[in-house]
Short mmCIF file of N, CA and C in Angstrom, two decimals:
data_model
loop_
_atom_site.label_atom_id
_atom_site.label_comp_id
_atom_site.label_asym_id
_atom_site.label_seq_id
_atom_site.Cartn_x
_atom_site.Cartn_y
_atom_site.Cartn_z
N MET A 63 177.84 113.79 136.94
CA MET A 63 176.82 113.99 137.96
C MET A 63 175.47 114.16 137.28
N ARG A 64 174.47 113.56 137.88
CA ARG A 64 173.09 113.75 137.40
C ARG A 64 172.28 114.36 138.54
N VAL A 65 171.66 115.50 138.26
CA VAL A 65 170.80 116.17 139.23
C VAL A 65 169.36 115.95 138.79
N VAL A 66 168.55 115.48 139.72
CA VAL A 66 167.14 115.22 139.46
C VAL A 66 166.31 116.19 140.29
N GLY A 67 165.41 116.90 139.65
CA GLY A 67 164.47 117.76 140.35
C GLY A 67 163.13 117.04 140.43
N PHE A 68 162.54 117.01 141.63
CA PHE A 68 161.26 116.33 141.82
C PHE A 68 160.35 117.20 142.66
N GLY A 69 159.09 117.31 142.25
CA GLY A 69 158.13 118.06 143.04
C GLY A 69 156.98 118.58 142.20
N ALA A 70 156.53 119.77 142.57
CA ALA A 70 155.36 120.37 141.92
C ALA A 70 155.82 121.55 141.05
N SER A 71 155.11 122.66 141.09
CA SER A 71 155.34 123.75 140.13
C SER A 71 156.72 124.40 140.26
N THR A 72 157.28 124.49 141.46
CA THR A 72 158.60 125.08 141.59
C THR A 72 159.64 124.20 140.90
N ALA A 73 159.57 122.90 141.12
CA ALA A 73 160.48 121.99 140.41
C ALA A 73 160.24 122.06 138.91
N GLN A 74 158.99 122.17 138.51
CA GLN A 74 158.66 122.23 137.09
C GLN A 74 159.26 123.47 136.42
N GLY A 75 159.40 124.55 137.19
CA GLY A 75 159.95 125.79 136.64
C GLY A 75 158.89 126.80 136.26
N MET A 76 157.69 126.63 136.80
CA MET A 76 156.59 127.52 136.47
C MET A 76 156.95 128.98 136.75
N ARG A 77 156.55 129.84 135.83
CA ARG A 77 156.73 131.29 135.88
C ARG A 77 158.16 131.74 135.62
N ASP A 78 159.02 130.82 135.18
CA ASP A 78 160.37 131.20 134.77
C ASP A 78 160.48 130.96 133.27
N ASP A 79 159.78 131.80 132.51
CA ASP A 79 159.69 131.62 131.07
C ASP A 79 161.05 131.77 130.38
N GLU A 80 161.93 132.57 130.94
CA GLU A 80 163.22 132.81 130.30
C GLU A 80 164.22 131.71 130.60
N GLY A 81 164.25 131.23 131.85
CA GLY A 81 165.29 130.29 132.26
C GLY A 81 164.85 128.85 132.37
N GLY A 82 163.54 128.60 132.34
CA GLY A 82 163.05 127.22 132.43
C GLY A 82 163.02 126.63 133.82
N GLY A 83 163.28 127.45 134.84
CA GLY A 83 163.25 126.96 136.22
C GLY A 83 164.63 126.58 136.72
N PHE A 84 164.71 126.35 138.02
CA PHE A 84 166.02 126.10 138.62
C PHE A 84 166.63 124.79 138.15
N VAL A 85 165.83 123.78 137.83
CA VAL A 85 166.40 122.50 137.38
C VAL A 85 167.07 122.68 136.02
N ALA A 86 166.43 123.39 135.12
CA ALA A 86 167.02 123.66 133.80
C ALA A 86 168.27 124.53 133.95
N ARG A 87 168.22 125.50 134.83
CA ARG A 87 169.37 126.38 135.04
C ARG A 87 170.57 125.59 135.59
N ILE A 88 170.29 124.69 136.54
CA ILE A 88 171.35 123.82 137.07
C ILE A 88 171.92 122.96 135.95
N GLY A 89 171.04 122.41 135.12
CA GLY A 89 171.48 121.57 134.01
C GLY A 89 172.41 122.30 133.06
N ARG A 90 172.04 123.52 132.70
CA ARG A 90 172.89 124.31 131.80
C ARG A 90 174.26 124.58 132.43
N ARG A 91 174.26 124.87 133.71
CA ARG A 91 175.53 125.13 134.39
C ARG A 91 176.38 123.86 134.46
N LEU A 92 175.76 122.74 134.79
CA LEU A 92 176.49 121.47 134.84
C LEU A 92 177.12 121.16 133.47
N GLU A 93 176.31 121.31 132.43
CA GLU A 93 176.80 121.00 131.08
C GLU A 93 177.91 121.97 130.66
N ALA A 94 177.77 123.25 130.96
CA ALA A 94 178.78 124.24 130.59
C ALA A 94 180.11 123.96 131.28
N GLU A 95 180.04 123.43 132.49
CA GLU A 95 181.27 123.15 133.24
C GLU A 95 181.73 121.70 133.06
N GLY A 96 181.03 120.96 132.20
CA GLY A 96 181.40 119.58 131.94
C GLY A 96 181.24 118.66 133.13
N LEU A 97 180.28 118.97 133.98
CA LEU A 97 180.09 118.21 135.22
C LEU A 97 178.94 117.22 135.19
N GLY A 98 178.01 117.36 134.23
CA GLY A 98 176.89 116.44 134.21
C GLY A 98 175.65 117.03 133.58
N THR A 99 174.50 116.50 134.00
CA THR A 99 173.21 116.88 133.42
C THR A 99 172.16 116.98 134.52
N SER A 100 171.01 117.49 134.13
CA SER A 100 169.87 117.51 135.06
C SER A 100 168.65 116.92 134.35
N GLU A 101 167.73 116.45 135.15
CA GLU A 101 166.46 115.94 134.63
C GLU A 101 165.35 116.42 135.55
N ASN A 102 164.26 116.86 134.95
CA ASN A 102 163.19 117.49 135.71
C ASN A 102 161.96 116.59 135.78
N PHE A 103 161.54 116.31 137.01
CA PHE A 103 160.33 115.54 137.26
C PHE A 103 159.34 116.37 138.09
N GLY A 104 159.22 117.65 137.76
CA GLY A 104 158.26 118.52 138.43
C GLY A 104 156.96 118.57 137.66
N ILE A 105 155.85 118.45 138.37
CA ILE A 105 154.52 118.56 137.77
C ILE A 105 153.69 119.52 138.63
N GLY A 106 153.41 120.69 138.08
CA GLY A 106 152.66 121.70 138.80
C GLY A 106 151.29 121.22 139.23
N GLY A 107 150.90 121.63 140.43
CA GLY A 107 149.57 121.35 140.94
C GLY A 107 149.43 120.05 141.71
N GLU A 108 150.44 119.21 141.69
CA GLU A 108 150.33 117.94 142.39
C GLU A 108 150.42 118.11 143.90
N THR A 109 149.72 117.24 144.60
CA THR A 109 149.81 117.17 146.05
C THR A 109 150.79 116.05 146.41
N THR A 110 151.14 115.97 147.69
CA THR A 110 152.05 114.89 148.11
C THR A 110 151.38 113.53 147.97
N ASP A 111 150.05 113.46 148.05
CA ASP A 111 149.38 112.17 147.81
C ASP A 111 149.71 111.65 146.41
N GLN A 112 149.73 112.54 145.44
CA GLN A 112 150.07 112.15 144.06
C GLN A 112 151.56 111.90 143.92
N MET A 113 152.37 112.73 144.54
CA MET A 113 153.82 112.63 144.39
C MET A 113 154.40 111.39 145.05
N VAL A 114 153.80 110.93 146.14
CA VAL A 114 154.36 109.75 146.81
C VAL A 114 154.31 108.54 145.88
N GLU A 115 153.27 108.44 145.10
CA GLU A 115 153.18 107.35 144.12
C GLU A 115 154.13 107.59 142.95
N ARG A 116 154.16 108.81 142.47
CA ARG A 116 154.99 109.14 141.31
C ARG A 116 156.48 108.99 141.61
N ALA A 117 156.90 109.29 142.84
CA ALA A 117 158.31 109.16 143.21
C ALA A 117 158.82 107.75 142.95
N ARG A 118 157.97 106.78 143.14
CA ARG A 118 158.37 105.38 142.94
C ARG A 118 158.61 105.05 141.48
N THR A 119 158.13 105.89 140.57
CA THR A 119 158.29 105.62 139.14
C THR A 119 159.49 106.35 138.52
N VAL A 120 160.11 107.23 139.30
CA VAL A 120 161.25 107.98 138.78
C VAL A 120 162.48 107.07 138.83
N VAL A 121 163.10 106.89 137.69
CA VAL A 121 164.29 106.04 137.61
C VAL A 121 165.50 106.87 138.02
N THR A 122 166.13 106.47 139.11
CA THR A 122 167.34 107.12 139.57
C THR A 122 168.45 106.08 139.67
N ASN A 123 169.65 106.58 139.79
CA ASN A 123 170.83 105.72 139.95
C ASN A 123 171.54 106.09 141.23
N PRO A 124 172.19 105.12 141.87
CA PRO A 124 172.97 105.46 143.06
C PRO A 124 173.94 106.59 142.72
N GLY A 125 174.00 107.56 143.62
CA GLY A 125 174.86 108.71 143.41
C GLY A 125 174.18 109.91 142.78
N ASP A 126 172.99 109.73 142.22
CA ASP A 126 172.25 110.88 141.70
C ASP A 126 172.01 111.87 142.83
N GLN A 127 171.97 113.14 142.49
CA GLN A 127 171.68 114.22 143.42
C GLN A 127 170.22 114.62 143.18
N VAL A 128 169.36 114.40 144.16
CA VAL A 128 167.93 114.65 143.98
C VAL A 128 167.50 115.83 144.85
N VAL A 129 166.88 116.83 144.21
CA VAL A 129 166.34 117.97 144.92
C VAL A 129 164.82 117.82 144.92
N VAL A 130 164.24 117.72 146.12
CA VAL A 130 162.79 117.56 146.27
C VAL A 130 162.22 118.87 146.79
N THR A 131 161.22 119.41 146.08
CA THR A 131 160.53 120.62 146.53
C THR A 131 159.05 120.46 146.24
N LEU A 132 158.21 120.60 147.26
CA LEU A 132 156.82 120.16 147.17
C LEU A 132 155.78 121.25 147.12
N GLY A 133 156.12 122.48 147.37
CA GLY A 133 155.11 123.54 147.30
C GLY A 133 154.09 123.45 148.42
N ILE A 134 152.95 124.12 148.20
CA ILE A 134 151.92 124.16 149.25
C ILE A 134 150.56 123.69 148.73
N ASN A 135 150.58 122.82 147.75
CA ASN A 135 149.32 122.33 147.19
C ASN A 135 148.51 121.52 148.19
N ASP A 136 149.15 121.00 149.24
CA ASP A 136 148.45 120.22 150.26
C ASP A 136 147.61 121.08 151.20
N VAL A 137 147.95 122.36 151.32
CA VAL A 137 147.38 123.22 152.37
C VAL A 137 145.98 123.72 151.99
N ALA A 138 145.05 123.59 152.93
CA ALA A 138 143.68 124.07 152.72
C ALA A 138 143.65 125.59 152.58
N ARG A 139 142.67 126.07 151.83
CA ARG A 139 142.48 127.50 151.60
C ARG A 139 141.04 127.87 151.94
N ASP A 140 140.80 129.15 152.06
CA ASP A 140 139.44 129.63 152.32
C ASP A 140 139.20 130.89 151.49
N PRO A 141 138.40 130.82 150.47
CA PRO A 141 137.63 129.65 150.01
C PRO A 141 138.54 128.67 149.26
N ASP A 142 138.08 127.43 149.18
CA ASP A 142 138.85 126.37 148.55
C ASP A 142 138.01 125.72 147.47
N ARG A 143 138.45 125.86 146.21
CA ARG A 143 137.72 125.27 145.08
C ARG A 143 137.85 123.75 145.03
N ILE A 144 138.92 123.20 145.61
CA ILE A 144 139.15 121.76 145.53
C ILE A 144 139.55 121.19 146.91
N PRO A 145 138.66 121.33 147.90
CA PRO A 145 139.03 120.91 149.26
C PRO A 145 139.31 119.41 149.38
N ASP A 146 138.71 118.61 148.51
CA ASP A 146 138.91 117.16 148.60
C ASP A 146 140.33 116.75 148.18
N ARG A 147 141.08 117.63 147.54
CA ARG A 147 142.46 117.32 147.13
C ARG A 147 143.48 117.67 148.20
N ARG A 148 143.09 118.44 149.20
CA ARG A 148 144.05 118.87 150.22
C ARG A 148 144.46 117.69 151.09
N VAL A 149 145.68 117.79 151.63
CA VAL A 149 146.26 116.70 152.41
C VAL A 149 146.44 117.17 153.84
N PRO A 150 145.83 116.46 154.80
CA PRO A 150 145.99 116.85 156.21
C PRO A 150 147.47 116.85 156.63
N LEU A 151 147.78 117.66 157.62
CA LEU A 151 149.15 117.88 158.04
C LEU A 151 149.88 116.58 158.39
N ASP A 152 149.25 115.71 159.17
CA ASP A 152 149.95 114.47 159.56
C ASP A 152 150.26 113.59 158.35
N ARG A 153 149.35 113.51 157.40
CA ARG A 153 149.61 112.73 156.20
C ARG A 153 150.63 113.42 155.31
N HIS A 154 150.62 114.75 155.30
CA HIS A 154 151.63 115.50 154.55
C HIS A 154 153.03 115.11 155.02
N ARG A 155 153.23 115.15 156.33
CA ARG A 155 154.56 114.80 156.86
C ARG A 155 154.93 113.37 156.50
N SER A 156 154.00 112.46 156.66
CA SER A 156 154.26 111.06 156.30
C SER A 156 154.59 110.92 154.82
N ASN A 157 153.86 111.63 153.98
CA ASN A 157 154.13 111.59 152.54
C ASN A 157 155.51 112.14 152.21
N VAL A 158 155.87 113.26 152.84
CA VAL A 158 157.19 113.85 152.59
C VAL A 158 158.27 112.85 152.97
N GLU A 159 158.13 112.23 154.14
CA GLU A 159 159.11 111.22 154.56
C GLU A 159 159.18 110.09 153.54
N SER A 160 158.05 109.63 153.07
CA SER A 160 158.02 108.54 152.09
C SER A 160 158.72 108.92 150.80
N ILE A 161 158.45 110.13 150.31
CA ILE A 161 159.08 110.61 149.08
C ILE A 161 160.60 110.67 149.26
N LEU A 162 161.03 111.26 150.35
CA LEU A 162 162.47 111.38 150.61
C LEU A 162 163.13 110.01 150.75
N ARG A 163 162.48 109.09 151.48
CA ARG A 163 163.03 107.74 151.66
C ARG A 163 163.13 106.98 150.33
N THR A 164 162.18 107.21 149.44
CA THR A 164 162.22 106.54 148.13
C THR A 164 163.55 106.84 147.44
N PHE A 165 163.97 108.09 147.46
CA PHE A 165 165.22 108.46 146.80
C PHE A 165 166.45 108.07 147.61
N VAL A 166 166.38 108.18 148.93
CA VAL A 166 167.50 107.75 149.77
C VAL A 166 167.72 106.24 149.60
N ASP A 167 166.64 105.48 149.63
CA ASP A 167 166.75 104.02 149.49
C ASP A 167 167.31 103.60 148.14
N ALA A 168 167.19 104.48 147.13
CA ALA A 168 167.74 104.19 145.81
C ALA A 168 169.23 104.57 145.73
N GLY A 169 169.79 105.05 146.84
CA GLY A 169 171.21 105.39 146.88
C GLY A 169 171.54 106.80 146.44
N CYS A 170 170.53 107.66 146.40
CA CYS A 170 170.73 109.04 145.97
C CYS A 170 171.09 109.92 147.16
N ARG A 171 171.79 111.00 146.87
CA ARG A 171 171.97 112.08 147.83
C ARG A 171 170.77 113.00 147.64
N VAL A 172 170.08 113.35 148.72
CA VAL A 172 168.82 114.09 148.62
C VAL A 172 168.91 115.40 149.39
N GLY A 173 168.42 116.45 148.75
CA GLY A 173 168.25 117.75 149.38
C GLY A 173 166.78 118.13 149.35
N TYR A 174 166.26 118.53 150.49
CA TYR A 174 164.86 118.95 150.57
C TYR A 174 164.81 120.47 150.57
N LEU A 175 164.23 121.04 149.51
CA LEU A 175 164.09 122.48 149.36
C LEU A 175 162.74 122.89 149.94
N THR A 176 162.78 123.72 150.97
CA THR A 176 161.54 124.09 151.64
C THR A 176 160.63 124.92 150.74
N GLN A 177 159.38 124.98 151.15
CA GLN A 177 158.45 125.91 150.51
C GLN A 177 158.93 127.32 150.82
N TYR A 178 158.31 128.30 150.21
CA TYR A 178 158.73 129.68 150.33
C TYR A 178 157.51 130.55 150.60
N PRO A 179 157.72 131.79 151.01
CA PRO A 179 156.58 132.67 151.30
C PRO A 179 155.72 132.93 150.06
N VAL A 180 154.43 133.03 150.29
CA VAL A 180 153.47 133.34 149.22
C VAL A 180 152.56 134.46 149.72
N ASP A 181 151.70 134.96 148.85
CA ASP A 181 150.71 135.97 149.23
C ASP A 181 149.54 135.25 149.90
N PHE A 182 149.61 135.16 151.21
CA PHE A 182 148.62 134.39 151.97
C PHE A 182 147.20 134.88 151.73
N ALA A 183 146.99 136.18 151.85
CA ALA A 183 145.64 136.75 151.72
C ALA A 183 145.07 136.51 150.32
N LYS A 184 145.87 136.72 149.30
CA LYS A 184 145.42 136.56 147.92
C LYS A 184 144.94 135.14 147.63
N HIS A 185 145.55 134.16 148.32
CA HIS A 185 145.24 132.76 148.04
C HIS A 185 144.45 132.09 149.16
N GLY A 186 143.94 132.87 150.11
CA GLY A 186 143.10 132.33 151.17
C GLY A 186 143.82 131.36 152.09
N LEU A 187 145.10 131.63 152.33
CA LEU A 187 145.92 130.75 153.15
C LEU A 187 146.15 131.34 154.54
N ASP A 188 146.09 130.50 155.54
CA ASP A 188 146.38 130.90 156.91
C ASP A 188 147.89 130.79 157.11
N PRO A 189 148.59 131.91 157.38
CA PRO A 189 150.05 131.86 157.52
C PRO A 189 150.54 130.85 158.56
N ALA A 190 149.84 130.74 159.68
CA ALA A 190 150.26 129.80 160.71
C ALA A 190 150.12 128.35 160.23
N LEU A 191 149.05 128.08 159.48
CA LEU A 191 148.88 126.74 158.94
C LEU A 191 149.96 126.42 157.91
N VAL A 192 150.26 127.37 157.04
CA VAL A 192 151.33 127.17 156.05
C VAL A 192 152.64 126.90 156.76
N GLU A 193 152.94 127.69 157.78
CA GLU A 193 154.18 127.49 158.53
C GLU A 193 154.23 126.09 159.15
N SER A 194 153.09 125.57 159.60
CA SER A 194 153.10 124.23 160.19
C SER A 194 153.44 123.17 159.13
N TYR A 195 153.00 123.37 157.90
CA TYR A 195 153.37 122.46 156.81
C TYR A 195 154.85 122.59 156.47
N ILE A 196 155.36 123.81 156.47
CA ILE A 196 156.78 124.02 156.20
C ILE A 196 157.61 123.32 157.28
N GLN A 197 157.21 123.48 158.53
CA GLN A 197 157.94 122.84 159.62
C GLN A 197 157.83 121.32 159.53
N ALA A 198 156.69 120.81 159.12
CA ALA A 198 156.54 119.36 158.95
C ALA A 198 157.53 118.84 157.91
N GLY A 199 157.75 119.60 156.84
CA GLY A 199 158.74 119.21 155.84
C GLY A 199 160.15 119.22 156.40
N ARG A 200 160.46 120.25 157.17
CA ARG A 200 161.78 120.30 157.82
C ARG A 200 161.97 119.09 158.73
N ASP A 201 160.93 118.80 159.52
CA ASP A 201 161.00 117.66 160.44
C ASP A 201 161.15 116.35 159.69
N ALA A 202 160.44 116.20 158.58
CA ALA A 202 160.54 114.98 157.77
C ALA A 202 161.95 114.82 157.22
N ALA A 203 162.53 115.92 156.74
CA ALA A 203 163.90 115.87 156.22
C ALA A 203 164.87 115.44 157.31
N ALA A 204 164.70 115.97 158.51
CA ALA A 204 165.57 115.60 159.63
C ALA A 204 165.38 114.13 159.99
N ALA A 205 164.13 113.67 160.00
CA ALA A 205 163.85 112.29 160.37
C ALA A 205 164.47 111.30 159.39
N VAL A 206 164.48 111.67 158.11
CA VAL A 206 165.04 110.78 157.08
C VAL A 206 166.56 110.97 156.97
N GLY A 207 167.06 112.11 157.44
CA GLY A 207 168.49 112.37 157.41
C GLY A 207 168.98 112.94 156.10
N VAL A 208 168.12 113.73 155.45
CA VAL A 208 168.55 114.38 154.20
C VAL A 208 168.89 115.84 154.47
N ASP A 209 169.63 116.41 153.53
CA ASP A 209 170.04 117.80 153.67
C ASP A 209 168.85 118.74 153.50
N LEU A 210 168.85 119.82 154.25
CA LEU A 210 167.79 120.82 154.18
C LEU A 210 168.33 122.05 153.45
N ILE A 211 167.62 122.46 152.40
CA ILE A 211 167.92 123.70 151.69
C ILE A 211 166.76 124.63 152.02
N ASP A 212 166.93 125.41 153.08
CA ASP A 212 165.82 126.16 153.67
C ASP A 212 165.71 127.56 153.08
N VAL A 213 165.10 127.65 151.90
CA VAL A 213 164.95 128.96 151.27
C VAL A 213 163.88 129.81 151.97
N HIS A 214 162.92 129.17 152.63
CA HIS A 214 161.87 129.93 153.32
C HIS A 214 162.46 130.89 154.33
N SER A 215 163.42 130.42 155.10
CA SER A 215 164.01 131.26 156.15
C SER A 215 164.91 132.35 155.58
N GLN A 216 165.27 132.26 154.30
CA GLN A 216 166.18 133.23 153.69
C GLN A 216 165.47 134.37 152.96
N ILE A 217 164.16 134.25 152.78
CA ILE A 217 163.45 135.24 151.97
C ILE A 217 162.68 136.20 152.88
N ASP A 218 163.19 137.42 152.97
CA ASP A 218 162.52 138.46 153.75
C ASP A 218 161.56 139.22 152.83
N ASP A 219 160.94 140.27 153.35
CA ASP A 219 159.96 141.01 152.56
C ASP A 219 160.55 141.60 151.28
N ALA A 220 161.76 142.14 151.37
CA ALA A 220 162.38 142.74 150.19
C ALA A 220 162.66 141.69 149.12
N LEU A 221 163.18 140.54 149.54
CA LEU A 221 163.45 139.47 148.57
C LEU A 221 162.15 138.87 148.04
N TYR A 222 161.12 138.83 148.87
CA TYR A 222 159.82 138.37 148.40
C TYR A 222 159.37 139.24 147.22
N ASP A 223 159.43 140.55 147.40
CA ASP A 223 159.02 141.47 146.33
C ASP A 223 159.86 141.29 145.07
N GLN A 224 161.10 140.94 145.24
CA GLN A 224 162.02 140.77 144.12
C GLN A 224 161.84 139.41 143.43
N PHE A 225 161.54 138.35 144.20
CA PHE A 225 161.60 136.98 143.69
C PHE A 225 160.27 136.34 143.35
N ILE A 226 159.15 136.88 143.85
CA ILE A 226 157.88 136.19 143.66
C ILE A 226 157.12 136.81 142.49
N PHE A 227 156.62 135.96 141.61
CA PHE A 227 155.86 136.37 140.44
C PHE A 227 154.60 137.11 140.90
N ARG A 228 154.05 137.91 140.02
CA ARG A 228 152.89 138.73 140.40
C ARG A 228 151.66 137.91 140.82
N ASP A 229 151.65 136.59 140.54
CA ASP A 229 150.54 135.76 141.00
C ASP A 229 150.60 135.51 142.51
N GLY A 230 151.71 135.89 143.15
CA GLY A 230 151.84 135.72 144.60
C GLY A 230 152.01 134.28 145.04
N MET A 231 152.30 133.39 144.09
CA MET A 231 152.36 131.96 144.42
C MET A 231 153.64 131.28 143.92
N HIS A 232 154.28 131.83 142.91
CA HIS A 232 155.42 131.16 142.28
C HIS A 232 156.63 132.09 142.20
N PHE A 233 157.80 131.49 142.11
CA PHE A 233 159.01 132.27 141.87
C PHE A 233 159.01 132.80 140.45
N ASN A 234 159.57 134.00 140.26
CA ASN A 234 159.82 134.54 138.93
C ASN A 234 161.23 134.09 138.52
N GLY A 235 161.74 134.61 137.39
CA GLY A 235 163.06 134.23 136.94
C GLY A 235 164.15 134.52 137.96
N GLU A 236 164.09 135.71 138.59
CA GLU A 236 165.09 136.04 139.62
C GLU A 236 165.01 135.08 140.80
N GLY A 237 163.79 134.70 141.14
CA GLY A 237 163.61 133.75 142.23
C GLY A 237 164.19 132.38 141.90
N HIS A 238 163.97 131.94 140.66
CA HIS A 238 164.56 130.65 140.24
C HIS A 238 166.08 130.73 140.22
N GLU A 239 166.63 131.89 139.87
CA GLU A 239 168.09 132.05 139.92
C GLU A 239 168.57 131.97 141.37
N PHE A 240 167.82 132.55 142.29
CA PHE A 240 168.14 132.46 143.71
C PHE A 240 168.17 130.99 144.15
N ILE A 241 167.14 130.23 143.77
CA ILE A 241 167.12 128.81 144.11
C ILE A 241 168.31 128.09 143.47
N THR A 242 168.58 128.42 142.22
CA THR A 242 169.70 127.79 141.51
C THR A 242 170.99 127.97 142.31
N GLN A 243 171.21 129.17 142.83
CA GLN A 243 172.42 129.42 143.61
C GLN A 243 172.44 128.60 144.90
N ARG A 244 171.29 128.50 145.58
CA ARG A 244 171.24 127.70 146.82
C ARG A 244 171.49 126.22 146.51
N VAL A 245 170.91 125.73 145.43
CA VAL A 245 171.11 124.32 145.07
C VAL A 245 172.55 124.08 144.63
N TRP A 246 173.12 125.02 143.88
CA TRP A 246 174.51 124.88 143.46
C TRP A 246 175.45 124.80 144.66
N GLU A 247 175.19 125.64 145.66
CA GLU A 247 175.97 125.58 146.90
C GLU A 247 175.86 124.20 147.53
N TRP A 248 174.66 123.63 147.52
CA TRP A 248 174.46 122.30 148.09
C TRP A 248 175.21 121.24 147.27
N LEU A 249 175.19 121.38 145.97
CA LEU A 249 175.85 120.40 145.10
C LEU A 249 177.37 120.42 145.25
N THR A 250 177.89 121.61 145.48
CA THR A 250 179.35 121.74 145.51
C THR A 250 179.85 121.89 146.92
#
């Protein structure tokens, strides 16, 4: 089995200095159990506008298991240092569908890992707007017919405090282990 991680900083494994992120953790587990390997195509900071093009360059094989997680780089902030990079909601949904279809059309099994709670105030994010982007991703996954790994709905305030790095934007090592368990459940 080959597991491919695709997306932005969460896929990349940012802020998981000990474990290398959920894709690396999955890879180690696959290798230890003699089941396969993982490959990571996460690039922190990318928007879906960038990822839709990059998805077409990822070499996959029929039967690969692809986990797509996109973060919230598309969502406008206030104040916003880079407003020209943000992606409007309707284009975000279209981009998510395109990314997911790229991997489905290549014969892969695809799981869409939702975004997760962040420190809205610290990053100038409107919670209702963020939720609309999260829902657009869920809707895109349903429209394409891929599996939904909805970690957003599983993280309450206590788990947020336990799993989110002090920057209020990324998972810490425990958070990446949580994702690893959710993805492992999906794989098996």
